[in-house]
Amino acid sequence: MPYQPPVREFAFLLREVLGLERYANLPAFADASIDTVEQVLEEAGRFAAEVLSPLNRVGDREGCRWSADFSVATPTGFKAAYDAYVEAGWPGLGAEAEFGGQALPGVVGVAVKEMECAANMAFAMYPGLSRGAYAAISHGGSDEQKQLYLPKLASGEWAGTMNLTEPHCGTDLGLLRTKAVPQADGSYRISGQKIWISAGEHDLTDNIVHLVLARIEGAPAGTKGISLFIVPKFLPDATGAPGARNSVKCLGLEEKMGIHGNATCVIAHEEAIGWLVGEENRGLPLMFVMMNEARIGVAVQGVALADAAYQAAIEFARERLQGRSLSGPKNPDGPADPIIVHPDVRRMLMDAKAILEAGRAFLLWTALHGDLGEASPDAAVAERGRDYMALMTPVLKAFLTDRGFLIASDAMQVHGGSGFTEHFPVSQFLRDSRIAMIYEGTNGVQALDLVGRKLAADGGRALKGFFDEVDAYVAAGPGGESQKPFVEGLAKAKADLQEATLWLMRNAMSDPEVAGAASTDYLHLMGLTGLAYMWAQMASAAQGKIDAGETDPFYGAKLTTGRYFLARVLPETAMRLAKVKAGAQPVMALPAELF
Amino acid sequence: MPYQPPVREFAFLLREVLGLERYANLPAFADASIDTVEQVLEEAGRFAAEVLSPLNRVGDREGCRWSADFSVATPTGFKAAYDAYVEAGWPGLGAEAEFGGQALPGVVGVAVKEMECAANMAFAMYPGLSRGAYAAISHGGSDEQKQLYLPKLASGEWAGTMNLTEPHCGTDLGLLRTKAVPQADGSYRISGQKIWISAGEHDLTDNIVHLVLARIEGAPAGTKGISLFIVPKFLPDATGAPGARNSVKCLGLEEKMGIHGNATCVIAHEEAIGWLVGEENRGLPLMFVMMNEARIGVAVQGVALADAAYQAAIEFARERLQGRSLSGPKNPDGPADPIIVHPDVRRMLMDAKAILEAGRAFLLWTALHGDLGEASPDAAVAERGRDYMALMTPVLKAFLTDRGFLIASDAMQVHGGSGFTEHFPVSQFLRDSRIAMIYEGTNGVQALDLVGRKLAADGGRALKGFFDEVDAYVAAGPGGESQKPFVEGLAKAKADLQEATLWLMRNAMSDPEVAGAASTDYLHLMGLTGLAYMWAQMASAAQGKIDAGETDPFYGAKLTTGRYFLARVLPETAMRLAKVKAGAQPVMALPAELF
């Protein structure tokens, strides 16, 4: 069975849960009527299923090939698919109209990206990286840089990358060594080696625009001396066309556990010509523009791979005949029942469904707030939008990728021995999904970002806003008696999260390691609370439809899945709270040499 | 850093926790004085580290090669290593003396096997499968069969396999089709296709003894019509030497996510000559002799791969410099601190250490009970030994492999981006460890075995015995005040397990799906309780040493790790209990077509 794009799910969320049409009056949403958006998603789903999905296994098996002339060939079919992708205008979905984009809200981009990643994550990373480069130049570039690069990135003619990591310097960017020497003409010469550069070299586009972190000669040590540069593979000539080859080259590819179809490059800058983006020594904020874009993109990958793996597991569980239902044969004329009758198989499928459907909602909810943060004329709405986007970015990135990997693993488990063989697609989903927990800041780094920066930002305004919103929802008790379990479940999760927050506030001051020791469990607690809030809203929307006489079983399934979430996923919040409150001492007590 | 055999850990467990010397008076332990055992483990550790470990990566990269003459070549170096393994006498470690074995207790075999698997799981599976074949023939074979096959298996000259699975028939052996036609000479002709046969064909031994499940013509349908056969690759001649080639052949190898160095074969029996083992239609009990042996072996793999991955993570965390400790620089002269200073990195390392050290203890504790079940002259001790072995086999298999995979994943996470590349060994550990959750009965099948059969066997005697033992331990409160947290933690875990058990007893009668829906969470709850019991005993032993003036920091580290377990692992029991008590309804409510 090919990939089934979850367009129906998106439509439910955008139309019936998030109420996208409420924002139709905003200029930024002018071209995003719900009907238009649904058409876009239908098209994107078709492209993902028909063009990208069939190449997923090809990409995994062939991988990318590096040649001694420093070129990299993508897997068979990727170039043609990319051309079709450009032809259809997908690269510019969220780009500004003045640079040739369609300027659709970010929430639409998230939905489209999910389908691309579910169908072919390694492929989707190529345009995904370009979007980060676009964002950095759009935020920090000069008008000239914008005019030169943004139309090419929006059209997909050129691709982008992020050149951050160096062999000795990953999370700790203060250790960065790549240097930039100013030239008389205002350009810089960039020298240094970068590693793990996704989509760092390939044959999909006429040019590749590297966004490179480097240290200008004489800059301060640490992260305060880092600047951001544009280093194009081919130097644009006077007409803006790719001209002379720049001395930036791919020295080789990493051999990896997954995402074989995406080129993970060692990139050498050997006095490469580059141009400063924004101000000297102010590269880090711009890097975070790219990084936050990328982190939401990785969160999307978590949901996407979970859905791909879940779909594969469902198909297998419906077809594989083995054993009989404990409540009597369900396929009496066959030699055995399909394994979907077995409670422990269903447990895994329901876990996946309950988490991924709410995870998808949580992503769209946050992305919509991000859009409002940029577009709402109501200052309070805009502020809350930006607050939520900042607060939830690390939560979504880490929580959804941790869960995505576990869902992919459960999907493999549903397959039994078949799942471990490469005859079935689930091994690739599991292997591909694993990187999402690591790149663009490991999930541990996300957790530190959450507890170390995001909670305290602006006096804790973002989290307080979230608590207030949830409290108001609970107090309103929407949906009456039938929704009570959802409202109570949400209230319980929020209470656990609030208790964990208060505990952190009381204890983290006296011991700086308390927050670090609690960070991952705190993040998961917030993720679960977010899902509980989404389930409450989805259940309310579904119940509303049913009460109004809607007979589509889709709505009943939503309620059933939501009730599973309450009964069998949400008990985890208490455990997370207990682990948070265990404090730093147990974690830090063992001397390093005694491990 | 090469693999570090945990001989010190084994010595602590066998000598100071399990008190192996208490059994020195039993004939079966006559040659297993603690000093002898420690020497054996030292030797086994050396062999694993020096011979097997260097071949692990080779096996992963090369895999096995199938040829059109139906032969299979193992990776470079495997044959020489196997010859050395035979030369050193390792295949016969647990085999009976009359067949050339060393007749050491099973608990020693478990420890040896852990080191073999940690060093090279794909290699260790070859002799591992032979041990299962040995056990089946030893339990069910005729004297003639024993005389012919057991010495060859004990010496390692010949290898063994289990031929169970067919394409349409995995867990549900009642669907088995391979047929056996009786011949006038008392032999049978076996025809059918078997899949996923680990070590099914290779170049390590002169002969391969397949133990094959098949259905004798006219046998009853379902599992009551299954018999077990010996089908050797080469038919033994009159002198017992390998003679004519039997018509059993390997049609190909599976391409898999991991354990590339082990040949996973499609095996065709084309009127192959075979001999019945035991009685007609009584193959299943003998299959379970092999299977239970194999399940303990797979549980060992869970711990082994966890340790291998943990060791790799420790090494990386000590060497990788990134960021500064939140409590002030720990490596002030370096550019950054080693990442082992960061609380979230330590959280993952401590989780691994706390679970794998107690998991190892739980395995040895159970294996020792298995030995007493066979060897103790005290009928009550022997009965309890057999009870515990039966009860804990599914728990150990599923719990330790689930946890082993998560530990391997955390170990990858400690590595950051490096871990996802194949430059570091942790990707292989993660990929190899994943199969252990699947084969020899998926972990869901283990959970069903536990709740559906093992709990109720003999009127629940085994579990009641375990509860009584834990209650007595708690009541005795060994170690006084310093041990109180361990005793209380154990009491709390056991109370949760007991509550889950009572809940199951009350609710499973009215709805057959209740036990299935609860099974995996119940199993994990029992696993956690087992670990809590082990930590109580380990802490008590360590505290005893410290109180007696012992200054080896090993003992303090045990207490610190145990306290981590109490504070940060054990809170999970309440969540498992809540999930058990959620019942079957949420799991089963969604119609299959609405997934």
Tab-separated table of N, CA and C in Angstrom, chain A residues 61 167-172 175 196 254-258 310 314 318 320 322-323 326-327 335 341 343-344 346-347 350 405 409 412-413 416-418 420-423 427 431 434-435 437-438 443-444 512-513 516-517 520-521 564 568 579 586-588 590 592 595, chain B residues 61 167-172 175 196 254-258 310 314 318 320 322-323 326-327 335 341 343-344 346-347 350 353 405 409 412-413 416-418 420-423 427 431 434-435 437-438 443-444 512-513 516-517 520-521 564 568 579 586-588 590 592 595:
chain	number	residue	atom	x	y	z
A	61	ARG	N	18.709	2.517	-0.503
A	61	ARG	CA	19.596	1.450	-0.979
A	61	ARG	C	20.801	2.001	-1.728
A	167	PRO	N	34.600	19.586	13.397
A	167	PRO	CA	34.902	18.320	14.070
A	167	PRO	C	34.951	18.419	15.600
A	168	HIS	N	35.461	19.497	16.108
A	168	HIS	CA	35.631	19.632	17.560
A	168	HIS	C	34.509	20.473	18.161
A	169	CYS	N	33.527	20.826	17.368
A	169	CYS	CA	32.597	21.872	17.780
A	169	CYS	C	31.208	21.576	17.232
A	170	GLY	N	30.368	21.037	18.105
A	170	GLY	CA	28.993	20.764	17.702
A	170	GLY	C	28.051	21.685	18.442
A	171	THR	N	27.553	21.205	19.571
A	171	THR	CA	26.674	22.032	20.395
A	171	THR	C	27.369	23.303	20.869
A	172	ASP	N	28.638	23.161	21.191
A	172	ASP	CA	29.400	24.259	21.798
A	172	ASP	C	30.004	25.130	20.703
A	175	LEU	N	33.444	27.130	20.394
A	175	LEU	CA	34.735	26.542	20.019
A	175	LEU	C	35.025	26.686	18.529
A	196	TRP	N	29.125	17.120	8.811
A	196	TRP	CA	27.705	16.785	8.975
A	196	TRP	C	26.813	17.814	8.280
A	254	GLU	N	29.463	11.163	4.899
A	254	GLU	CA	29.384	10.290	6.066
A	254	GLU	C	28.617	9.027	5.700
A	255	GLU	N	29.084	7.927	6.236
A	255	GLU	CA	28.295	6.696	6.163
A	255	GLU	C	27.412	6.671	7.403
A	256	LYS	N	26.110	6.529	7.200
A	256	LYS	CA	25.197	6.721	8.321
A	256	LYS	C	24.207	5.560	8.463
A	257	MET	N	23.537	5.535	9.593
A	257	MET	CA	22.548	4.483	9.838
A	257	MET	C	21.297	4.679	8.995
A	258	GLY	N	21.006	5.904	8.631
A	258	GLY	CA	19.795	6.169	7.860
A	258	GLY	C	19.956	7.403	6.994
A	310	TYR	N	3.621	3.898	11.152
A	310	TYR	CA	2.292	3.469	11.621
A	310	TYR	C	1.478	2.924	10.458
A	314	ILE	N	-0.053	-0.796	10.250
A	314	ILE	CA	-1.484	-1.068	10.064
A	314	ILE	C	-1.683	-2.047	8.910
A	318	ARG	N	-3.209	-5.858	9.338
A	318	ARG	CA	-4.481	-6.265	8.720
A	318	ARG	C	-4.316	-7.485	7.826
A	320	ARG	N	-1.448	-9.852	7.896
A	320	ARG	CA	-0.760	-11.009	8.441
A	320	ARG	C	-1.728	-11.846	9.280
A	322	GLN	N	-2.310	-14.763	11.866
A	322	GLN	CA	-1.536	-15.507	12.854
A	322	GLN	C	-2.321	-15.545	14.158
A	323	GLY	N	-2.663	-16.751	14.587
A	323	GLY	CA	-3.386	-16.881	15.846
A	323	GLY	C	-4.855	-16.504	15.714
A	326	LEU	N	-8.722	-13.588	21.028
A	326	LEU	CA	-9.059	-14.140	22.339
A	326	LEU	C	-10.560	-14.117	22.573
A	327	SER	N	-11.261	-13.306	21.804
A	327	SER	CA	-12.715	-13.234	21.982
A	327	SER	C	-13.456	-13.993	20.885
A	335	PRO	N	-7.228	-19.341	7.706
A	335	PRO	CA	-6.440	-20.224	8.570
A	335	PRO	C	-6.173	-19.599	9.939
A	341	VAL	N	-6.237	-8.218	15.554
A	341	VAL	CA	-7.198	-8.610	16.603
A	341	VAL	C	-6.523	-8.746	17.968
A	343	PRO	N	-4.730	-7.949	21.357
A	343	PRO	CA	-4.663	-6.727	22.180
A	343	PRO	C	-3.275	-6.091	22.214
A	344	ASP	N	-2.217	-6.907	22.303
A	344	ASP	CA	-0.900	-6.281	22.436
A	344	ASP	C	-0.446	-5.623	21.125
A	346	ARG	N	-2.679	-4.184	19.079
A	346	ARG	CA	-3.477	-2.952	19.119
A	346	ARG	C	-2.899	-1.926	20.069
A	347	ARG	N	-2.391	-2.387	21.179
A	347	ARG	CA	-1.775	-1.457	22.131
A	347	ARG	C	-0.721	-0.610	21.418
A	350	MET	N	-2.503	1.699	18.817
A	350	MET	CA	-3.255	2.790	19.461
A	350	MET	C	-2.305	3.813	20.079
A	405	PHE	N	10.488	8.067	17.093
A	405	PHE	CA	11.379	6.911	17.037
A	405	PHE	C	10.757	5.703	17.742
A	409	SER	N	9.700	2.136	16.193
A	409	SER	CA	10.158	0.867	16.765
A	409	SER	C	8.974	-0.053	17.055
A	412	MET	N	7.859	-1.542	13.894
A	412	MET	CA	8.687	-2.697	13.544
A	412	MET	C	8.250	-3.917	14.349
A	413	GLN	N	7.951	-3.707	15.608
A	413	GLN	CA	7.558	-4.818	16.478
A	413	GLN	C	6.273	-5.482	15.974
A	416	GLY	N	6.901	-8.156	13.545
A	416	GLY	CA	7.641	-9.357	13.904
A	416	GLY	C	8.921	-9.456	13.088
A	417	GLY	N	9.331	-10.687	12.800
A	417	GLY	CA	10.581	-10.896	12.077
A	417	GLY	C	10.649	-10.168	10.751
A	418	SER	N	9.516	-10.014	10.091
A	418	SER	CA	9.512	-9.313	8.800
A	418	SER	C	10.063	-7.901	8.941
A	420	PHE	N	12.369	-6.722	10.727
A	420	PHE	CA	13.831	-6.589	10.834
A	420	PHE	C	14.520	-6.789	9.486
A	421	THR	N	13.784	-7.343	8.519
A	421	THR	CA	14.360	-7.515	7.194
A	421	THR	C	14.145	-6.246	6.375
A	422	GLU	N	14.976	-6.075	5.386
A	422	GLU	CA	14.864	-4.890	4.536
A	422	GLU	C	13.852	-5.109	3.393
A	423	HIS	N	13.108	-6.224	3.446
A	423	HIS	CA	12.021	-6.413	2.481
A	423	HIS	C	10.861	-5.467	2.759
A	427	SER	N	12.058	-0.880	8.529
A	427	SER	CA	13.445	-0.707	8.991
A	427	SER	C	13.980	0.661	8.572
A	431	ARG	N	15.334	3.587	11.021
A	431	ARG	CA	16.704	4.116	10.893
A	431	ARG	C	16.690	5.599	10.555
A	434	ARG	N	15.742	7.985	13.473
A	434	ARG	CA	16.646	8.124	14.620
A	434	ARG	C	17.455	9.422	14.601
A	435	ILE	N	17.789	9.913	13.400
A	435	ILE	CA	18.618	11.120	13.326
A	435	ILE	C	17.876	12.337	13.859
A	437	MET	N	16.287	12.803	16.462
A	437	MET	CA	16.546	13.040	17.882
A	437	MET	C	17.891	13.723	18.106
A	438	ILE	N	18.710	13.708	17.065
A	438	ILE	CA	20.094	14.166	17.232
A	438	ILE	C	20.337	15.521	16.590
A	443	ASN	N	18.256	16.220	21.441
A	443	ASN	CA	17.059	16.421	22.260
A	443	ASN	C	17.411	16.865	23.684
A	444	GLY	N	18.581	16.465	24.156
A	444	GLY	CA	19.027	16.970	25.451
A	444	GLY	C	19.284	18.470	25.417
A	512	PRO	N	22.700	24.670	40.241
A	512	PRO	CA	22.523	24.870	38.793
A	512	PRO	C	22.302	23.571	38.027
A	513	GLU	N	22.619	22.439	38.650
A	513	GLU	CA	22.460	21.184	37.923
A	513	GLU	C	21.057	20.586	38.051
A	516	GLY	N	19.186	20.936	34.732
A	516	GLY	CA	19.715	20.018	33.727
A	516	GLY	C	19.282	18.590	33.978
A	517	ALA	N	19.321	18.179	35.237
A	517	ALA	CA	18.945	16.800	35.566
A	517	ALA	C	17.464	16.554	35.303
A	520	THR	N	14.934	16.735	30.618
A	520	THR	CA	14.265	15.863	29.646
A	520	THR	C	12.906	15.395	30.156
A	521	ASP	N	12.828	15.062	31.428
A	521	ASP	CA	11.537	14.634	31.959
A	521	ASP	C	10.553	15.800	31.984
A	564	TYR	N	-8.395	6.529	24.538
A	564	TYR	CA	-7.193	5.698	24.738
A	564	TYR	C	-6.065	6.551	25.308
A	568	ARG	N	-4.345	5.466	28.691
A	568	ARG	CA	-3.125	4.679	28.589
A	568	ARG	C	-1.867	5.467	28.245
A	579	LYS	N	10.168	11.930	38.450
A	579	LYS	CA	11.581	11.960	38.048
A	579	LYS	C	12.150	13.377	38.148
A	586	PRO	N	20.942	12.342	42.655
A	586	PRO	CA	21.133	10.966	42.165
A	586	PRO	C	21.846	10.918	40.816
A	587	VAL	N	21.618	11.945	40.008
A	587	VAL	CA	22.186	11.970	38.661
A	587	VAL	C	23.677	12.295	38.692
A	588	MET	N	24.059	13.163	39.617
A	588	MET	CA	25.425	13.684	39.611
A	588	MET	C	26.345	13.000	40.617
A	590	LEU	N	27.689	10.054	41.145
A	590	LEU	CA	28.770	9.103	40.850
A	590	LEU	C	29.959	9.831	40.221
A	592	ALA	N	32.950	10.628	37.854
A	592	ALA	CA	33.038	10.242	36.441
A	592	ALA	C	33.899	9.002	36.231
A	595	PHE	N	32.166	5.337	36.433
A	595	PHE	CA	31.194	4.784	35.477
A	595	PHE	C	31.777	3.527	34.856
B	61	ARG	N	30.043	-5.107	8.452
B	61	ARG	CA	30.266	-4.490	7.136
B	61	ARG	C	30.241	-5.505	6.008
B	167	PRO	N	7.032	-19.314	5.997
B	167	PRO	CA	6.588	-17.984	5.561
B	167	PRO	C	5.236	-17.558	6.128
B	168	HIS	N	4.319	-18.488	6.252
B	168	HIS	CA	2.973	-18.144	6.706
B	168	HIS	C	2.796	-18.464	8.183
B	169	CYS	N	3.848	-18.828	8.851
B	169	CYS	CA	3.699	-19.454	10.163
B	169	CYS	C	4.877	-19.074	11.044
B	170	GLY	N	4.640	-18.089	11.913
B	170	GLY	CA	5.678	-17.683	12.837
B	170	GLY	C	5.275	-18.068	14.247
B	171	THR	N	4.644	-17.148	14.938
B	171	THR	CA	4.166	-17.414	16.286
B	171	THR	C	3.150	-18.552	16.308
B	172	ASP	N	2.325	-18.599	15.290
B	172	ASP	CA	1.217	-19.549	15.246
B	172	ASP	C	1.674	-20.862	14.612
B	175	LEU	N	-0.088	-23.535	12.253
B	175	LEU	CA	-0.227	-23.408	10.797
B	175	LEU	C	0.885	-24.120	10.027
B	196	TRP	N	14.037	-17.468	8.095
B	196	TRP	CA	14.640	-16.795	9.249
B	196	TRP	C	15.431	-17.773	10.110
B	254	GLU	N	18.526	-13.450	4.250
B	254	GLU	CA	17.754	-12.227	4.463
B	254	GLU	C	18.702	-11.036	4.556
B	255	GLU	N	18.255	-9.942	3.975
B	255	GLU	CA	18.947	-8.685	4.200
B	255	GLU	C	18.294	-8.043	5.417
B	256	LYS	N	19.086	-7.704	6.404
B	256	LYS	CA	18.518	-7.292	7.691
B	256	LYS	C	19.108	-5.975	8.173
B	257	MET	N	18.448	-5.410	9.175
B	257	MET	CA	18.922	-4.151	9.742
B	257	MET	C	20.189	-4.345	10.562
B	258	GLY	N	20.368	-5.517	11.111
B	258	GLY	CA	21.538	-5.764	11.956
B	258	GLY	C	21.952	-7.224	11.904
B	310	TYR	N	26.734	0.946	26.288
B	310	TYR	CA	27.041	1.784	27.455
B	310	TYR	C	28.543	2.059	27.536
B	314	ILE	N	30.238	5.720	27.474
B	314	ILE	CA	31.126	6.206	28.538
B	314	ILE	C	32.416	6.738	27.937
B	318	ARG	N	33.578	10.681	28.090
B	318	ARG	CA	34.783	11.117	28.805
B	318	ARG	C	35.735	11.879	27.906
B	320	ARG	N	34.847	13.441	24.657
B	320	ARG	CA	34.307	14.540	23.864
B	320	ARG	C	34.225	15.804	24.724
B	322	GLN	N	32.919	19.489	25.189
B	322	GLN	CA	31.866	20.345	24.634
B	322	GLN	C	31.124	21.001	25.801
B	323	GLY	N	31.157	22.306	25.835
B	323	GLY	CA	30.448	23.034	26.886
B	323	GLY	C	31.165	22.964	28.223
B	326	LEU	N	27.774	22.990	34.551
B	326	LEU	CA	26.929	24.024	35.148
B	326	LEU	C	27.422	24.404	36.542
B	327	SER	N	28.232	23.543	37.122
B	327	SER	CA	28.727	23.841	38.462
B	327	SER	C	30.184	24.319	38.428
B	335	PRO	N	39.768	23.275	26.267
B	335	PRO	CA	38.851	24.224	25.618
B	335	PRO	C	37.414	24.071	26.100
B	341	VAL	N	30.157	15.650	32.214
B	341	VAL	CA	29.777	16.578	33.301
B	341	VAL	C	28.327	17.030	33.187
B	343	PRO	N	24.406	17.089	33.197
B	343	PRO	CA	23.403	16.241	33.875
B	343	PRO	C	22.585	15.370	32.921
B	344	ASP	N	22.203	15.907	31.760
B	344	ASP	CA	21.348	15.097	30.899
B	344	ASP	C	22.119	13.948	30.243
B	346	ARG	N	24.604	12.431	31.883
B	346	ARG	CA	24.684	11.496	33.012
B	346	ARG	C	23.376	10.761	33.241
B	347	ARG	N	22.280	11.448	33.050
B	347	ARG	CA	20.978	10.792	33.204
B	347	ARG	C	20.919	9.541	32.327
B	350	MET	N	23.470	6.931	33.668
B	350	MET	CA	23.034	6.325	34.932
B	350	MET	C	21.836	5.395	34.711
B	353	LYS	N	23.343	2.231	33.421
B	353	LYS	CA	24.103	1.513	34.454
B	353	LYS	C	23.159	0.877	35.472
B	405	PHE	N	17.546	-2.285	24.101
B	405	PHE	CA	17.436	-1.445	22.902
B	405	PHE	C	17.380	0.030	23.288
B	409	SER	N	19.956	2.984	22.367
B	409	SER	CA	19.528	4.241	21.746
B	409	SER	C	20.025	5.441	22.558
B	412	MET	N	23.593	5.945	21.809
B	412	MET	CA	23.752	6.697	20.564
B	412	MET	C	23.527	8.183	20.817
B	413	GLN	N	22.528	8.488	21.632
B	413	GLN	CA	22.202	9.889	21.908
B	413	GLN	C	23.379	10.589	22.594
B	416	GLY	N	25.743	12.057	20.206
B	416	GLY	CA	25.334	13.112	19.280
B	416	GLY	C	25.473	12.632	17.842
B	417	GLY	N	25.794	13.569	16.966
B	417	GLY	CA	25.876	13.248	15.538
B	417	GLY	C	26.835	12.106	15.232
B	418	SER	N	27.895	11.989	16.013
B	418	SER	CA	28.858	10.905	15.776
B	418	SER	C	28.181	9.542	15.843
B	420	PHE	N	25.313	8.569	14.940
B	420	PHE	CA	24.516	8.175	13.770
B	420	PHE	C	25.401	7.755	12.607
B	421	THR	N	26.689	8.076	12.686
B	421	THR	CA	27.603	7.647	11.623
B	421	THR	C	28.131	6.255	11.941
B	422	GLU	N	28.553	5.585	10.900
B	422	GLU	CA	29.087	4.239	11.092
B	422	GLU	C	30.580	4.257	11.451
B	423	HIS	N	31.125	5.450	11.716
B	423	HIS	CA	32.498	5.524	12.224
B	423	HIS	C	32.596	5.025	13.648
B	427	SER	N	26.093	2.555	16.392
B	427	SER	CA	25.012	2.253	15.442
B	427	SER	C	24.839	0.745	15.308
B	431	ARG	N	21.473	-1.365	16.074
B	431	ARG	CA	20.832	-2.187	15.037
B	431	ARG	C	20.808	-3.656	15.440
B	434	ARG	N	18.205	-4.606	18.183
B	434	ARG	CA	16.768	-4.527	17.887
B	434	ARG	C	16.137	-5.903	17.637
B	435	ILE	N	16.921	-6.833	17.072
B	435	ILE	CA	16.340	-8.142	16.753
B	435	ILE	C	15.959	-8.911	18.012
B	437	MET	N	14.364	-8.086	20.503
B	437	MET	CA	12.968	-7.869	20.912
B	437	MET	C	12.000	-8.706	20.076
B	438	ILE	N	12.509	-9.232	18.974
B	438	ILE	CA	11.631	-9.898	18.013
B	438	ILE	C	11.776	-11.411	18.031
B	443	ASN	N	8.427	-9.906	21.894
B	443	ASN	CA	8.232	-9.553	23.298
B	443	ASN	C	6.757	-9.539	23.686
B	444	GLY	N	5.894	-9.273	22.728
B	444	GLY	CA	4.459	-9.379	23.011
B	444	GLY	C	4.050	-10.815	23.293
B	512	PRO	N	-11.595	-12.062	28.093
B	512	PRO	CA	-10.313	-12.713	27.768
B	512	PRO	C	-9.282	-11.736	27.223
B	513	GLU	N	-9.715	-10.557	26.795
B	513	GLU	CA	-8.748	-9.625	26.232
B	513	GLU	C	-8.080	-8.732	27.275
B	516	GLY	N	-4.454	-9.824	27.756
B	516	GLY	CA	-3.637	-9.446	26.600
B	516	GLY	C	-3.335	-7.962	26.578
B	517	ALA	N	-4.350	-7.153	26.878
B	517	ALA	CA	-4.155	-5.703	26.846
B	517	ALA	C	-3.183	-5.251	27.924
B	520	THR	N	1.979	-6.476	28.390
B	520	THR	CA	3.314	-5.882	28.296
B	520	THR	C	3.619	-4.990	29.494
B	521	ASP	N	2.620	-4.215	29.923
B	521	ASP	CA	2.861	-3.362	31.087
B	521	ASP	C	3.053	-4.199	32.348
B	564	TYR	N	20.254	5.769	42.570
B	564	TYR	CA	19.710	6.346	41.337
B	564	TYR	C	18.514	5.518	40.868
B	568	ARG	N	15.023	7.304	40.280
B	568	ARG	CA	14.714	7.735	38.917
B	568	ARG	C	14.258	6.619	37.986
B	579	LYS	N	-1.509	1.657	33.771
B	579	LYS	CA	-1.816	1.180	32.417
B	579	LYS	C	-2.462	-0.201	32.451
B	586	PRO	N	-10.198	0.410	26.261
B	586	PRO	CA	-9.580	1.457	25.434
B	586	PRO	C	-8.726	0.877	24.298
B	587	VAL	N	-8.164	-0.292	24.557
B	587	VAL	CA	-7.277	-0.906	23.569
B	587	VAL	C	-8.061	-1.509	22.408
B	588	MET	N	-9.226	-2.060	22.732
B	588	MET	CA	-9.971	-2.834	21.739
B	588	MET	C	-11.118	-2.065	21.086
B	590	LEU	N	-11.558	0.523	19.113
B	590	LEU	CA	-11.595	1.057	17.751
B	590	LEU	C	-11.765	-0.077	16.737
B	592	ALA	N	-11.307	-2.282	13.547
B	592	ALA	CA	-10.044	-2.449	12.803
B	592	ALA	C	-10.001	-1.579	11.557
B	595	PHE	N	-8.552	2.211	11.851
B	595	PHE	CA	-7.154	2.581	12.120
B	595	PHE	C	-6.629	3.385	10.941
